[in-house]
Each structure stands twice: as C-alpha cells, then as structure tokens.
Amino acid sequence: MKRKLMNLSDAGVTVKDLTKNSMETNGRRLKIIISILVKHEITKGLTPEKLRLIIEDLGPTFIKIGQIMSMRRDIFPSEYCIELEKLRSQVTPMPFDEFIRIIEEEYDCPVDEVFRTINRVPLGSASIAQVHAAELVDGAKVVIKVQRPGIYKVMAQDVVLLNRATGILNLASNIGDVVDFKMIVDEMWSTAQQEMDFLFEAKNAQLFNELNAEIKYIGCPRIYNQFTTSKVLVMEDIVGIEINEKKRLQDAGYDLQEIGVKLAENYVKQIIDDGFFHADPHPGNIFIRNGQIVWIDLGMMGKLSKREMGLLRRSVKAVASRDVESLEGAILSLGVHKSRRINHSLLYESIDRMLDVYGTEELSNINMGRFLEEILRIAAENHIGMPRGISMLSRGMITIEGVIAEISPDANFVRIMANHMAGQQVANFDLNNFMETNRRKILISGEKAISVPGQISDFLSLANKGQLKVNLEVMGSDEPLAEIDKMVNKIVICIILAALLIGSSFIATTDMTPQFMGIPALGALGYFTAIILSLALTISIHRKKRKR
C-alpha cells in the first residue's frame, strides 16, 4: 500500500494560483453569494436567525467563519454568538462510491486490502469530512474520516473573494480597533487548512496522549498512523456511554459525582498546566468507557502560552482577592491595543464595577465561563483585542461547566480550579474560612511589601544610569490638554499668516516676474493664501463662540 501524504498546498495549489486562474469561477461564485443574500432579503435587516440561515446556504467557508464568530463574544453581540452556535454540522452525505474512491486514491490499492468491512451508512457528514464505521482486516473496530473532494478549491476561492471585501467591512464597522474582518478570515482559513489536513488531528491526539499519559482515568482514541494521510484519518472506534446519559451510567455502576469531579480536574489541568485544551467539550465529544473519560474529536484544540497561563492564574487570584489593579494589569498584558490610547480611569472603573458584582459572591458560586466573557466584553469596550486562545477558553469553560452541572451539580469547577492552583486536595480546602477571614488581605499586602525594596533598587539603578523614564497620566486631563492643543494650532496658523503677509509684501516691492495685475504673481499667491487662512480661522473661532 502506497500512502499519499501530500495535500493540495504541498502540491503547489495555493490561493495565489487560484486567484490567477479562476477569475471566471470567482465571478460565478460571487453571483451565487449575491443571489443568496437577495433570497434572504438582507436589505430588510439582519436578525441572528437570518444570519445563521444565510451562512448555512453560503456553504463550508462561511460556516467555518460563523463557528469562529460564535466563539468571539468579546466582539460580536451575545445573541448572534448563541444563534451561530447552532450552525448545522450535518450536510448531505457524499455517495458511498465516492467515499471509497477517495480512500483507494490515497492508499493506491483496493480498499479491501485494508478494511474487512465498511458500513455504508455514515456516522456523520459535515462540511469538510464524512465519517463511516469500519473494521480492519485484523478485526479491529475503527472509524474512517474522509475529506470531501474539491473542498480546498471551493474554500480557497471564497477566501479570495472575502479578502477583497474585508477592507470595506472594516471601514463600515466600528470594531476595527479590536479586531478586523481580515483577521477573522485569516483565522478561519488557518483553522480550515489544519482541519483539511488530518495529520494535524493525528498530532493533536498524540500530544494529548503524552500530556495525560500518567492519568489512568483519561483517554482518547488511538490513531492508526499507518493508515492515516492528509485526506483519510483512521482511528479507534470508541464504544462507550455519552457523558450526559446519566441513567445508563448509573445502571453501569458509575458514580456521577466522581465523574464530574474527575472531568473538572482534568479540564483544569488542560488549561492551567498544559495550555492545551479541548475547545469544544460538548457531551457528544466525551464518552465513558471501561472506567475512563475518553475525549474524542481532537481537531479543534485551544492553546495557551506559558505567559498566558500565568496571566490567567493571576486573574483568578485577583477575583478571589478583589484586586482591581492586578486584574487590570493582567488584561493589559494579555491584550493587544490598537490605535486608540487606553483610558485607564474608565478601564479601572469597569473592572471595579465587575468585581463589585463578583466580589459579593463566594468564589465557589462564580461561573468562570461567564466571568471570562465579562473580561472579554470589558476588553472590547476599551479597544483591547484578546488572543484567540482566551476567547476559545471562554466558550470551552461555559460548555464544560454546563456538562458538569448536568451530571454532577455538587462538583464545583471553580473550587477545583482554586484548589489546583493552591496545590491542595479538594477535601482539605475550606472555602468559607478562606473567604471570611482577612488573611488574604494580609498576604496580598505582604507580597506587595516584599517587592517594594526591589522596585526601589531598580528605580535608583536606572536613575543612576540616566535611563529612568516616567510615564505620567493625570486623570481627567484629556479635555484640558485637547483645548491646549487647539490653542497651539491657532497660534501656529497665526505665525504662518504673519510670515505670508510679511514675505508677500517684500516680494510685492520687487520687479519679479511673472506678474498679476502689476504685482509679482508669487506675492499675490501669498496674499491669497493668507486671506483664505484668515477666513478659515475666523469661521472656526465664530463657531466655537456660538457653541458656548
């Protein structure tokens, strides 16, 4: 059996090539897009449901964009994100003969040399791939995931059209300081290219297995690497019980409380320790089999850098201690601020108001997913863009907390996270005592006091070397400074006017040519410019007086 590990991009098929050679095809695709928009009467307004229906009709490229949009509640209205989460993953299945043809093309051999049987009815048929149950010649139960033919070309053509439209969308929107639509398209295309190369999913499964190798109650499907290519993925068939099937789990002798606690502990580990977490932990992706929690569908995994993981820990500590300054610092460190200057007083007030709400609750009652959403909202309002990993984590947290609450209401996700961060066992963690005493304030004050001598030493060292810089921002000073700026501009205009009048007068006394009405033309031009500037300045001053 010869395996083809090459995908379309490896073979030299790129978006650039498609742009050069498919102008006519792009034109036809653009007509289809316009007809779909007309069909849904886009000119009469856009509701969340209408947007979802339009995206479904537009096809796989736009479905992927919609799925990414549904994760970005920091920049899109919540009601739209909730509706876009309903985007259907099931589409019309491709013919079984086509499914077999693709496998044989990839393997360069008859399909029965690898598989004893393949179920003709698909387990699932999505926009990018189709999945069938099968059995290898050695009797092993597997599932085969096959990429739809021509999907790369279709999506690449859509990306070309979308890239041409993003400039207009950015100009028409008011969110350009936080995120631009080109970034959304690029993110979608990057994600889609990885999803269209099944070797990425195989690598995700391998990394997940390595990170959780020592945890006996966690597993994921085995990948049959010898039968996996960029277009065909063969993995172990997980025969188990979906985690939300509580009756079946109890009948099988499982303790739902134990499952909930262990699921939460593992997801916290994925976030806090590994920085590599399942980005779509809905019940259909979590099975219980032979005493193990088995995570499936590892195509979409979230990633956090060590720096982002540290800042996330800092944010959780800031909530527990109601430390506005620390949380503001974490948000500023995590985010990217574009063009507009950050109004720190407004940012501080927003965080303070949020902590007023969360600070009145016990730590164990805080919904971490909604809390992260609130941070993303505050960041967006202050023109701070957050990294993709944080927005994916927000959605993942909301989903996993819902799953845990359904199967085991007593398994508290936040308590387990706090315990994990403190390096304590759940049984020994006294949350009420922790929240009701003042020890945390003493500890925070002590930590800050310990850092003061070091900060003073750094300050003196920089001053001694002549490298000290001081950033000073006076709260409420923006308006007076703006007025001073306008005054300076008027003074500059007056100086230019005086220079033009004096210079033009000197030129007018000479015999310089060419001349206009007996006056040197250059002098006349200077007088004309001075008159125009004078009129503009007078009108500006008059308008300002009328406003007052």
Phi, psi and omega in degrees: 000125177261128182261132176263110183263005186270134173257180186300319181293326177295326182281000176099005177274111183236168177300324180298316179298317181295327178296319183289320193257357188232037182299317181294318178297318179299321179298317178295319180296321179297321178296320179297316180299314180297318181296324178293318178296320178294318180303320182269009176052058183297333182290345181267010178113166185228114174262164177304317181293319180297319178299317180298317181295320177298314182298319179297320180289330183287339173106188191301320181300312184286330174297319178296318178297317178298321178295321177292318178300323182295339179272349187255066178288352177286340184233343179245147180304142186301321183295329177288318180298318180297318180292321182290340175294343181274000182309126186291139176263341181274129176230175181302125182295148173281155181302146181299323179298322178294320178302314180294318181302317181296318179298314183293326176295319180291319184273341182058041178198161177299145186296330183285356173283342181248319186245134176286315179216152172225125180292127183290334181272121183291145172287329180195149180223103183256182185291333183255326186216165177232144186236133176231146172282148182205177178222128178290166180298336178274004176095355181291135178278126183222171167238144181247127178249121185238134180285139178295140181292139175076004185294324180298314183296317180299313183291323179297321178296320178295323180296321177302312180296319182294321179296329178288332184270343188295326179300317179294318181297320180294322179292325183279345184262167177247022181244016183298336179286340183258311181205146177248161184291333176297323178297320179297315180297315179298319180295317179298315184294320177297315179295316182296320179298321177292319180293331179277354174245100187293349176294333177293316179296322178298320179293321177301316180296320179296315180294319179299317178298318180296317183290335183246019184300327184272357180259106188293334185268009179240138178209172173210163185299143173287135177263129176272089186299328182293342180246010184255131175233186180292339183246349180229125178241126178244124182222165179300139176276115181274110177256102183207200181246128177299144189295341180267002177271076188298318183297315180296321179296316180294320178296330179277359175093013181275148176265112184297325179298316179296319179299314181299316181295314183290325176297314179296316180300318181291321180292324175298318178299316179303322183279306191282320185264317188268328187063028182216100191230154178291122186273352181223068187275051178281164186305327181292347180256007181229120181239154172251123181215123176052044178078009180243146167271115185252119178270128178241173180057072182266025179289327180246102180241138176272148180230138176234137176285165178301322179296315180295322177297319179296318179292328177294316177300318180299322180294317179297318178297322181295323178293315182298326184257001182053051182258097184296315183299318181294319180291321177298316179298321180294317180296315180295324181288324180288321191273172175238122181255129183251142170053294186286144178283139181289130174270097188294329180293319178292320179298316180299316181296320180297315180294320180298318178295319180296317180290336173299322180286307184286334182289341179276351181260155171292148181305323183292342181268356183282132174273109187294325179297313179292326178297316177296322176301320180295320177297317179297322179295314179298318179299316180296317180298333181257019174059043177244117178275135181258150181296156184301321182301324182289318179292324176294322179296321179302312180293318180299319178297313180301316182294311185292325177295324176294319179297313181296317180297328181288316186269334184209082185302334182277348179278102187270117185296315184292321178298318180294322178296314180298318179296318180297317181293327181276351180072031181248166173273147182304320184294333184264002185269110180264092185293316182300315179297321180298319184280332188271341181267171182260012182298324182298324180293320179296319180297316180296315179298319179296317179299318180292322180295321180298326183280346184298310180304320179295320180294320178296319179298315178297320180300311181293323180296315178295320179297320181295326181273357182073022183252009185283129175238138181242124175261118183241127176231120180266120181297134179081011185267354185301315183293312177301321180294324178295321178295318178299320180299319179294320179297317180297319179300319180292322178297318179298317179298319179297319179296318178296319178300313180299317180296318179297316182295315181293315180297318181294324179296318177298317181295324183296338181274359182258175178258028183298139177246160357288166182239155179229113183057041176080001180245138176309132186303322181295322177293319178298320179297321178296315178300316182298316179297319180296321179296314180300314179297321180296316179298316180298317180294319180297316179298318180300314180295319181297317180296320180296320179295320180295322178297322180292000000 
